[in-house]
GROMACS .gro file of C-alpha atoms in nm:
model
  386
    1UNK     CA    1  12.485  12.704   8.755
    2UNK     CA    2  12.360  12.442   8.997
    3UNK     CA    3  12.552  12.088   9.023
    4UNK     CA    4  12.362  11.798   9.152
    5UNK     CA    5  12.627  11.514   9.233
    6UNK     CA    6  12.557  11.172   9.311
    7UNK     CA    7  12.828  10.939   9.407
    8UNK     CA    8  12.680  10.564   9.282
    9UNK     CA    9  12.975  10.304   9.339
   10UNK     CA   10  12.904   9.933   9.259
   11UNK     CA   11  13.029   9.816   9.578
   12UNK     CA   12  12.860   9.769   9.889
   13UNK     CA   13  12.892   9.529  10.128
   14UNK     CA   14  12.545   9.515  10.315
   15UNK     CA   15  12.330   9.519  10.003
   16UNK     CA   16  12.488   9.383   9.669
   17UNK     CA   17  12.436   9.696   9.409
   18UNK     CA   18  12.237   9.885   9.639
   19UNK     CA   19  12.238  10.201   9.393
   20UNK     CA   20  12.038  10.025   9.126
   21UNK     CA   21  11.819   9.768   9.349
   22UNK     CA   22  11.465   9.816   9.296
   23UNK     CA   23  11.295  10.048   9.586
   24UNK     CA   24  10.942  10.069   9.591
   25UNK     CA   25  11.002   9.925   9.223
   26UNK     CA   26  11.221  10.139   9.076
   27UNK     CA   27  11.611  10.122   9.132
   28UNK     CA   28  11.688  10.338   9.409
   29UNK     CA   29  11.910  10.598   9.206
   30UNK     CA   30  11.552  10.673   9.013
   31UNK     CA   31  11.381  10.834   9.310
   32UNK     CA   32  11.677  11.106   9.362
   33UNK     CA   33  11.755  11.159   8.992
   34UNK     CA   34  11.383  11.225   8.940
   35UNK     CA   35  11.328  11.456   9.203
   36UNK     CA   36  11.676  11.658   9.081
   37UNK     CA   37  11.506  11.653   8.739
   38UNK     CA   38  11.200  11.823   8.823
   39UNK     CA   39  11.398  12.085   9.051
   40UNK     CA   40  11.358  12.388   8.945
   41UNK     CA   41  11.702  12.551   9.001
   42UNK     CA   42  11.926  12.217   8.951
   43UNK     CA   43  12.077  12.260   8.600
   44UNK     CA   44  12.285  11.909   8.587
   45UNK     CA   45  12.308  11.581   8.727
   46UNK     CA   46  12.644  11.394   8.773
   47UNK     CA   47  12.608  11.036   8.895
   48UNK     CA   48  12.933  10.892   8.982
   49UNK     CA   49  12.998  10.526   8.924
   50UNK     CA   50  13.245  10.292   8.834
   51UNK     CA   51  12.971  10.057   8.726
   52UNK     CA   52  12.885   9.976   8.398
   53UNK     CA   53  12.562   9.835   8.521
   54UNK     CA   54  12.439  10.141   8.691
   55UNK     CA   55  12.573  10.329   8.409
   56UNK     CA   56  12.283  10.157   8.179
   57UNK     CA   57  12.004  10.170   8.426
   58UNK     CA   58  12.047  10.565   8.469
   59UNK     CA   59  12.039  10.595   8.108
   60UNK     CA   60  11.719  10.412   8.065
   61UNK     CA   61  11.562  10.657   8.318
   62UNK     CA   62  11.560  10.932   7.988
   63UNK     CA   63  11.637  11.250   8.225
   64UNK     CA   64  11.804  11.492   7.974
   65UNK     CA   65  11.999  11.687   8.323
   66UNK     CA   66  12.224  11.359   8.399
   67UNK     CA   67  12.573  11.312   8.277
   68UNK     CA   68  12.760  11.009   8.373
   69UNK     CA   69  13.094  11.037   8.533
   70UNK     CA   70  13.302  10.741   8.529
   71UNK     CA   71  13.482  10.776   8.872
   72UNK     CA   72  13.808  10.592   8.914
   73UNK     CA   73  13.884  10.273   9.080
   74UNK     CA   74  14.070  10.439   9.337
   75UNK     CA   75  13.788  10.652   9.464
   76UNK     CA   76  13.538  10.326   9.451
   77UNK     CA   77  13.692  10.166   9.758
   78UNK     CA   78  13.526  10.104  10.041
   79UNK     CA   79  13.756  10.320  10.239
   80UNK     CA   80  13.800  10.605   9.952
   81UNK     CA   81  13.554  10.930  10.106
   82UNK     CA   82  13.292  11.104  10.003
   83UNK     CA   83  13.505  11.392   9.955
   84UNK     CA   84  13.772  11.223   9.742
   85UNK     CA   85  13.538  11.172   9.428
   86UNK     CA   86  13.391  11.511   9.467
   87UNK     CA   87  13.739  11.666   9.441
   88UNK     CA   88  13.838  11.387   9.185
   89UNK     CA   89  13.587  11.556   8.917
   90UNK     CA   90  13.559  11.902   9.051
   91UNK     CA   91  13.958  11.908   8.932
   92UNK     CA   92  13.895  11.764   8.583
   93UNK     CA   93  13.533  11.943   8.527
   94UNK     CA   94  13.600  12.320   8.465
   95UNK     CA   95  13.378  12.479   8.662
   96UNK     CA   96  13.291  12.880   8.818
   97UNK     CA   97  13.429  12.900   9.143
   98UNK     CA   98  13.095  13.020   9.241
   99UNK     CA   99  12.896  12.730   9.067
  100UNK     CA  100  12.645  12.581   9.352
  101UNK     CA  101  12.773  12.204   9.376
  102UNK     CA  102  12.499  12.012   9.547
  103UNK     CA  103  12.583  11.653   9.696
  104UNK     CA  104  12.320  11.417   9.703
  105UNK     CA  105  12.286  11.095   9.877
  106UNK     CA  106  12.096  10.794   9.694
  107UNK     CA  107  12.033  10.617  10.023
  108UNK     CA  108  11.788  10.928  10.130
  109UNK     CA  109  11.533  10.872   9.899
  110UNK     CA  110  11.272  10.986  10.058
  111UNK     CA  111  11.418  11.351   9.913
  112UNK     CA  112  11.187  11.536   9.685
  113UNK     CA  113  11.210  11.817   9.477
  114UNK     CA  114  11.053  12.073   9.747
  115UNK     CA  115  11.297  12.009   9.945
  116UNK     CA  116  11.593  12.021   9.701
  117UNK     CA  117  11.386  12.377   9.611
  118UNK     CA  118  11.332  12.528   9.869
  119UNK     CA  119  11.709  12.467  10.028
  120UNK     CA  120  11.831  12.563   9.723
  121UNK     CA  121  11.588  12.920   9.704
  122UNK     CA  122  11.752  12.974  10.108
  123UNK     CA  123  12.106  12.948   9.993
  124UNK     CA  124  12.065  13.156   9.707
  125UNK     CA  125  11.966  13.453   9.944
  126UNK     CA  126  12.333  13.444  10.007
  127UNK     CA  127  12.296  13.420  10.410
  128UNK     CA  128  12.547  13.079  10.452
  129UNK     CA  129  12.871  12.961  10.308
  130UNK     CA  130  12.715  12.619  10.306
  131UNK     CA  131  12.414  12.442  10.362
  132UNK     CA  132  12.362  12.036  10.533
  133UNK     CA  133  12.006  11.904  10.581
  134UNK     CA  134  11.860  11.785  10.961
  135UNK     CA  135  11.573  11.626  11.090
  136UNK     CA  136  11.449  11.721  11.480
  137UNK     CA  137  11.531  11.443  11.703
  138UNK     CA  138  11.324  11.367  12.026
  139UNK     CA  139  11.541  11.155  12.171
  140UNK     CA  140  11.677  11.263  12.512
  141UNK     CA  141  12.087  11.135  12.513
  142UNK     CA  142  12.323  11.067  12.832
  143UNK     CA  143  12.679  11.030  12.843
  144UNK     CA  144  12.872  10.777  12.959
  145UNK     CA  145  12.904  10.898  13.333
  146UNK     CA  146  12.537  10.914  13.380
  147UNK     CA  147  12.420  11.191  13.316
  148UNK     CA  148  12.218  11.344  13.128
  149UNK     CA  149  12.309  11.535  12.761
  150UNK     CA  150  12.049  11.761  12.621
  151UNK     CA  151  11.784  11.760  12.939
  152UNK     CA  152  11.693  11.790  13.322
  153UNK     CA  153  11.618  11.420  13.424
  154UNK     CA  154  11.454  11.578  13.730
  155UNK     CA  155  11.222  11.795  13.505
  156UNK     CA  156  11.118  11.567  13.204
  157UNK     CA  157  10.972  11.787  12.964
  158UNK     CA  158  10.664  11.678  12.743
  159UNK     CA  159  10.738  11.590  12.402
  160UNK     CA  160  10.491  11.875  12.298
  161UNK     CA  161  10.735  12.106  12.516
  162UNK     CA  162  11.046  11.948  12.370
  163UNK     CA  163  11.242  12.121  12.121
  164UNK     CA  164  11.444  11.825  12.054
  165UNK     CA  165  11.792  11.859  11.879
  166UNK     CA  166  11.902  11.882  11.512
  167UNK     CA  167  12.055  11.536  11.402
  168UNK     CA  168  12.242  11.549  11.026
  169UNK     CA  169  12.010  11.303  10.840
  170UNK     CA  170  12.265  11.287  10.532
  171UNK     CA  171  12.017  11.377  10.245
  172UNK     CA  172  12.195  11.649  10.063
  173UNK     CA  173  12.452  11.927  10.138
  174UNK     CA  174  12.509  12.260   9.945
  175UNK     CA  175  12.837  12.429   9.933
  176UNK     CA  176  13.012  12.609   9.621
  177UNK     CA  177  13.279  12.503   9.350
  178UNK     CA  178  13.510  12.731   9.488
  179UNK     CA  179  13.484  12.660   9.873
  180UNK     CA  180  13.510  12.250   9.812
  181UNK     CA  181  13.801  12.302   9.626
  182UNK     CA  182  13.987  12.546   9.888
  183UNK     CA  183  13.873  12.334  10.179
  184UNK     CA  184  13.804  12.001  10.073
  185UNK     CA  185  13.516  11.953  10.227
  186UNK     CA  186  13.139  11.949  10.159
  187UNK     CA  187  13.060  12.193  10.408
  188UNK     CA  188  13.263  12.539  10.516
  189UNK     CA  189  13.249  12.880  10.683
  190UNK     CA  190  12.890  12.979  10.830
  191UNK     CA  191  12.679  12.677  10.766
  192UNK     CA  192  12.353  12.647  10.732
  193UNK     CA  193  12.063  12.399  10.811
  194UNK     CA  194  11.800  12.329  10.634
  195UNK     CA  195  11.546  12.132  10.818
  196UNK     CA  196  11.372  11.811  10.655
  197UNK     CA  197  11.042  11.582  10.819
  198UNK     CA  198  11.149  11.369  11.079
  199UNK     CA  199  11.062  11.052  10.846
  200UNK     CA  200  11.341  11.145  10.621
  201UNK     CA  201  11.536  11.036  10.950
  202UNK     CA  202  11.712  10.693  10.855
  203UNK     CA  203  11.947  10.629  10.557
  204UNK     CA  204  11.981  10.299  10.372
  205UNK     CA  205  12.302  10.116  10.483
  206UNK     CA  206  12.171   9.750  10.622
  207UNK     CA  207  11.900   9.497  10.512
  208UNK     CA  208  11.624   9.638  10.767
  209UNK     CA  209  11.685  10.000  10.676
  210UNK     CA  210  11.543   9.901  10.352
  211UNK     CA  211  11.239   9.747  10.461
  212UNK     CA  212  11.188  10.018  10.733
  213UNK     CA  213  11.203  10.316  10.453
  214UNK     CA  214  11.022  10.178  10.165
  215UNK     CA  215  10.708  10.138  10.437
  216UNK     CA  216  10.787  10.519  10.470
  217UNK     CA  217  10.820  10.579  10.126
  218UNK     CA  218  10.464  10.463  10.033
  219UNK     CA  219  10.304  10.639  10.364
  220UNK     CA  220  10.460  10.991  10.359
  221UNK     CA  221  10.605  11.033   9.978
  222UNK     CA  222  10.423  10.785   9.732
  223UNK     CA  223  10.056  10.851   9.910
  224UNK     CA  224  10.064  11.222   9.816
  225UNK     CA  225  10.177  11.165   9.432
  226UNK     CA  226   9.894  10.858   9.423
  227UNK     CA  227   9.614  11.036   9.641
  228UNK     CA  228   9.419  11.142   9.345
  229UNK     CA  229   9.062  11.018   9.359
  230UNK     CA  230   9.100  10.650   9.321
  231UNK     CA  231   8.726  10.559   9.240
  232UNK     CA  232   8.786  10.268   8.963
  233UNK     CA  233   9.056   9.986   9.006
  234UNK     CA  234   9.054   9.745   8.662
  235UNK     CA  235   9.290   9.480   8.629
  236UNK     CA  236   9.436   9.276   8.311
  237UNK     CA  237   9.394   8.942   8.335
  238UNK     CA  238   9.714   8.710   8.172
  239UNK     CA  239   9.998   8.791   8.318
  240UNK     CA  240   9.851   8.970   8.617
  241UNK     CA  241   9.533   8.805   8.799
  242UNK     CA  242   9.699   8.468   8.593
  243UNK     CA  243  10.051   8.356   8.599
  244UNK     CA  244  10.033   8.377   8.221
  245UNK     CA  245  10.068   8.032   8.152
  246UNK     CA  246   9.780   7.824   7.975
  247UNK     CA  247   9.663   7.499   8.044
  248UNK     CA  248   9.473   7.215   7.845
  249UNK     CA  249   9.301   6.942   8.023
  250UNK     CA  250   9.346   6.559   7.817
  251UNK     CA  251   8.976   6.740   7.653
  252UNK     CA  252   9.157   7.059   7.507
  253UNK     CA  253   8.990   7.263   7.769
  254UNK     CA  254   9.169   7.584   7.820
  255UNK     CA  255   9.213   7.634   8.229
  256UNK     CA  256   9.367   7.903   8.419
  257UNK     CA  257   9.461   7.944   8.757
  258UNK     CA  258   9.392   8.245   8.954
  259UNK     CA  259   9.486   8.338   9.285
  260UNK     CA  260   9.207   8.362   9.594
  261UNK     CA  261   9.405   8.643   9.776
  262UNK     CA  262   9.316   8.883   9.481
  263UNK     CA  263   8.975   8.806   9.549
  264UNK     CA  264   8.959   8.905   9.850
  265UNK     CA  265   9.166   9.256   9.719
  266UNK     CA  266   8.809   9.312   9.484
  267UNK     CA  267   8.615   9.251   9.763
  268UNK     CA  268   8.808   9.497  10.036
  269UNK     CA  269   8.778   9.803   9.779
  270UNK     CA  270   8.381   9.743   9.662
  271UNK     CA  271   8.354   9.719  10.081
  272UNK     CA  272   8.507  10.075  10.044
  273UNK     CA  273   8.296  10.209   9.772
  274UNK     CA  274   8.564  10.140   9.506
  275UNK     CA  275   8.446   9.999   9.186
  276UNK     CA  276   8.642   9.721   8.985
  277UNK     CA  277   8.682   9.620   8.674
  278UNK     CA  278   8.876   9.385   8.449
  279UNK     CA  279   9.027   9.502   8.071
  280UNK     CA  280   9.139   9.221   7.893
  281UNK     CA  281   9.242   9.144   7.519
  282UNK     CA  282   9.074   8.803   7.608
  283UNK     CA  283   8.775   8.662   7.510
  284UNK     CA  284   8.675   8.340   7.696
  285UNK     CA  285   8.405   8.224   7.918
  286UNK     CA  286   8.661   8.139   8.179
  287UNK     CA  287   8.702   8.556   8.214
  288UNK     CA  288   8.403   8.614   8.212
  289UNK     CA  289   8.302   8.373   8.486
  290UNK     CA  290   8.621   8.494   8.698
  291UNK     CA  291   8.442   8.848   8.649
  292UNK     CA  292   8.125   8.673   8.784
  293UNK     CA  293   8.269   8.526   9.095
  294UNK     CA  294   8.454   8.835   9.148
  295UNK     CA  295   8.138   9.120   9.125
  296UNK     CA  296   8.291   9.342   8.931
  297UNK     CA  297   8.111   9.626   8.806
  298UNK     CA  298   8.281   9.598   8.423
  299UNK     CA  299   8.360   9.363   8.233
  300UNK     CA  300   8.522   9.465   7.891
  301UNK     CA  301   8.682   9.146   7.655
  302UNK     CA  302   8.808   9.120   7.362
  303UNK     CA  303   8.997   9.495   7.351
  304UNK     CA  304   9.405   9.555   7.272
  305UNK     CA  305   9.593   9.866   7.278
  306UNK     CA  306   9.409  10.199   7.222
  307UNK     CA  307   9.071   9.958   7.234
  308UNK     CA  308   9.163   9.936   7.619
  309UNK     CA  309   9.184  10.320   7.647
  310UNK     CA  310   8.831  10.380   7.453
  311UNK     CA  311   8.708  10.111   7.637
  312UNK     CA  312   8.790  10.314   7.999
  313UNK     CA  313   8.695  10.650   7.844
  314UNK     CA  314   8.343  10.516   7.764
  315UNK     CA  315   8.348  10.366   8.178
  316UNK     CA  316   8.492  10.706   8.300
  317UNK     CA  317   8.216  10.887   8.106
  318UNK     CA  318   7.913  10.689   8.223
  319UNK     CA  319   8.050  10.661   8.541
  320UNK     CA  320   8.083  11.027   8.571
  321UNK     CA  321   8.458  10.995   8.661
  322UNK     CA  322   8.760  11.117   8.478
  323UNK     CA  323   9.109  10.910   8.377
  324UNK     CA  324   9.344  11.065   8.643
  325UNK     CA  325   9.039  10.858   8.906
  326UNK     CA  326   9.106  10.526   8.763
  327UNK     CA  327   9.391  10.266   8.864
  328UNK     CA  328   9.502  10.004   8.641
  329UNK     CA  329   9.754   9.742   8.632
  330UNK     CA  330   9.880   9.551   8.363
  331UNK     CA  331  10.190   9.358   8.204
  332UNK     CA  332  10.231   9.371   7.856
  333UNK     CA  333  10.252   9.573   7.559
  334UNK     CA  334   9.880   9.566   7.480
  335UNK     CA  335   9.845   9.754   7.802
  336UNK     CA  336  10.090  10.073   7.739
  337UNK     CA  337   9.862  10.305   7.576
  338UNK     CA  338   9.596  10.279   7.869
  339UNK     CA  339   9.863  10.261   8.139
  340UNK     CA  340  10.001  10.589   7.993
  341UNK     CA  341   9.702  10.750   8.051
  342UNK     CA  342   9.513  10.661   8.389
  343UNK     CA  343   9.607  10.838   8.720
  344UNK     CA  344   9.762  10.567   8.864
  345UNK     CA  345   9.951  10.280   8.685
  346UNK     CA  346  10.065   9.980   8.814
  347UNK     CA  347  10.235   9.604   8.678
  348UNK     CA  348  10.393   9.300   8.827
  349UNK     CA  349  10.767   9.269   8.889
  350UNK     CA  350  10.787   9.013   8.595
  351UNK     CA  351  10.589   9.285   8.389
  352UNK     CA  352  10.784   9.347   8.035
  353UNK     CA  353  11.078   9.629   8.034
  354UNK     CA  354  10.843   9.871   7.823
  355UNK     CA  355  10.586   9.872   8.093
  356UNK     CA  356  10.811   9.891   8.333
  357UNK     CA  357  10.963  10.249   8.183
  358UNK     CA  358  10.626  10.413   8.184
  359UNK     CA  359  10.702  10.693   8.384
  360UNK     CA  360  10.524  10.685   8.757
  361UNK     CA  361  10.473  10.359   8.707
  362UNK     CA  362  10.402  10.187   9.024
  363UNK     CA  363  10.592   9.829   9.003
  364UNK     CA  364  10.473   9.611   9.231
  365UNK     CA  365  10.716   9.328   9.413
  366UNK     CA  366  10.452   9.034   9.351
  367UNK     CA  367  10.467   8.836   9.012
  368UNK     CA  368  10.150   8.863   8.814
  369UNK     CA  369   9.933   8.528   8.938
  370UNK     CA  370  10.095   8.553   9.317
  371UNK     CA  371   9.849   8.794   9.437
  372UNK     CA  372   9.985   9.126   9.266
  373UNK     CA  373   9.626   9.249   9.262
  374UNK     CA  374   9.532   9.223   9.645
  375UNK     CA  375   9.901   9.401   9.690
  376UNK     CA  376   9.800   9.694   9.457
  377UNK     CA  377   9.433   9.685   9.677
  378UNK     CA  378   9.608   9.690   9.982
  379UNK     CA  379   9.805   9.990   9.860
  380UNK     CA  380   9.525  10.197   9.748
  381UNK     CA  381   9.326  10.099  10.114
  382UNK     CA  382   9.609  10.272  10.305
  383UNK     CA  383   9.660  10.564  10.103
  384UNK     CA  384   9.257  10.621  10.116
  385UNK     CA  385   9.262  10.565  10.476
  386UNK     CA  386   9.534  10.864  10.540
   0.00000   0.00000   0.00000
């Protein structure tokens, strides 16, 4: 049996419930629990907290491999180790000496399942007692005397030439039940490495390590799982091009107030051959002026739940294009079925919880109204561009 464990205290100094704050929006504990979930060889996940809070969010991720383990107060300090809630429920779980016991680190979570697979299908050959994870550094080091660690100063080599050292990134480490018990320790006897990209580098302990990786996140880990065909981008309209409130002039006229910047988001992707549309469950001629202004290429009103979907079927079909090449973002509940369904799903951070817990949903950190759309454009510009 394979044990994923993933230590998730509620304290942290630097960045106030770091384990659960949203990450490329989704709490960062999501992005390692999923990729455990879909590994192949992992056969249960153990988050331990002594959090309540985190407790709840992990739950409401629905991945039937996680058990909670409610770590004690002792081993939730911010001097207790690594090591000491390991042993803490290796001693109460009753398990085979020779169960694989995997520990995982939430603030790597740039960590996908290939990689938990293919370590895992290397120490399963049986060649190390343990396994840790590196990245190739190209960083030339000196000591304190002056000179030089791991090259000739007098003969700089190229960077092509270079082969760089092996720096422990922290991302995961693979030992057995039996070993951490006898030694204590995460890693023992002939140790292996299993080397990871060199953006999987930096771990999230400060403020700027956070901005740094989710910038990597989307670029090297997001882009791949997104970089289906994008050819059709339709948006909602209250609640994401709209703040969702409504407004009545001293005449009863119904106004609403959009924002320019997602303008100019419809306008960047028809400049790159991406077409644009707005869904709505509205039916005013303030929408369909917006539209207007806009150039979209569809216009649908007047359409709610599964209408949306048969709505973007009939699109897709005379358009020539299938589901999985159409984004969409929307907020509320009259959105699900045809977020469900199209390759790439997006809302605003104020979007409601259900949306929210569509799974790959991409949650964006703008409020719907505060340029949400043009962030979701700028997205989908990159990620063509790669």
């Amino acid at each position: 049996m394979v044990i994923a464990f993933i230590p998730a205290r509620r304290g942290s100094k630097s960045i106030p419930l770091k384990n659960i704050k949203s990450f490329c929006g989704k709490p960062l504990l999501y992005w390692n629990i999923v990729a455990l979930q879909n590994c192949k060889y992992v056969n249960k996940i153990i988050v331990a907290t002594d959090s309540e809070e985190i407790n709840k969010v992990v739950q409401d991720f629905h991945c039937d491999k996680v058990n909670i383990y409610n770590r004690s107060a002792e081993n939730a300090i911010d001097t207790a180790s690594t090591e000491s809630v390991m042993l803490e429920y290796l001693y109460q779980a009753n398990l085979q000496k020779n169960d694989i016991f995997m520990l995982v680190q939430a603030t790597s979570p740039l960590t996908e399942t290939t990689h938990f697979n293919e370590a895992l299908k290397i120490y399963k050959q049986h060649k190390y007692d343990s396994i840790l994870t590196c990245v190739r550094n190209y960083r030339f080091f000196w000591n304190k005397d002056g000179t030089s660690k791991n090259y000739d100063y007098r003969n700089r080599p190229r960077r092509q030439s270079f082969k760089g050292e092996l720096m422990e990134n922290g991302a995961f480490y693979i030992n057995t039940v039996g070993n951490i018990l006898k030694n204590k320790n995460r890693l023992f006897g002939k140790i292996g490495i299993y080397e990871m990209p060199e953006y999987t580098a930096n771990e999230i302990d400060e403020p700027d390590d956070w901005t740094v990786l989710e910038n990597l996140m989307y670029k090297y880990v997001l882009s791949k799982q997104h970089k289906k065909e994008i050819k059709l981008v339709l948006s909602d309209v209250d609640g994401v091009l709209t703040d969702c409130g409504m407004y009545y002039s001293e005449n009863g006229d119904e106004l609403k107030k959009f924002n320019t910047r997602d303008g100019m988001g419809f306008q960047l992707l028809r400049e790159k051959g991406i077409k644009t549309g707005i869904i709505t469950s509205e039916n005013t001629k303030i929408v369909e002026n917006r539209a207007k202004k806009l150039q979209v290429d569809h216009v649908v009103q007047g359409k709610q739940n599964s209408g949306k979907l048969i709505a973007v079927k009939k699109i897709c079909k005379q358009e020539g294009l299938l589901l999985e090449n159409v984004a969409y973002i929307g907020d509320d509940i009259n959105c699900f079925e045809l977020l469900s369904n199209v390759g790439l799903a997006a809302c605003p951070s104020d979007a409601i919880k259900e949306i929210k817990s569509i799974p790959n949903i991409m949650v964006l950190s703008k409020n719907g109204g505060d340029g949400v759309f043009r962030e979701l454009a700028n997205y989908l510009l990159q990620i063509v561009s790669i």
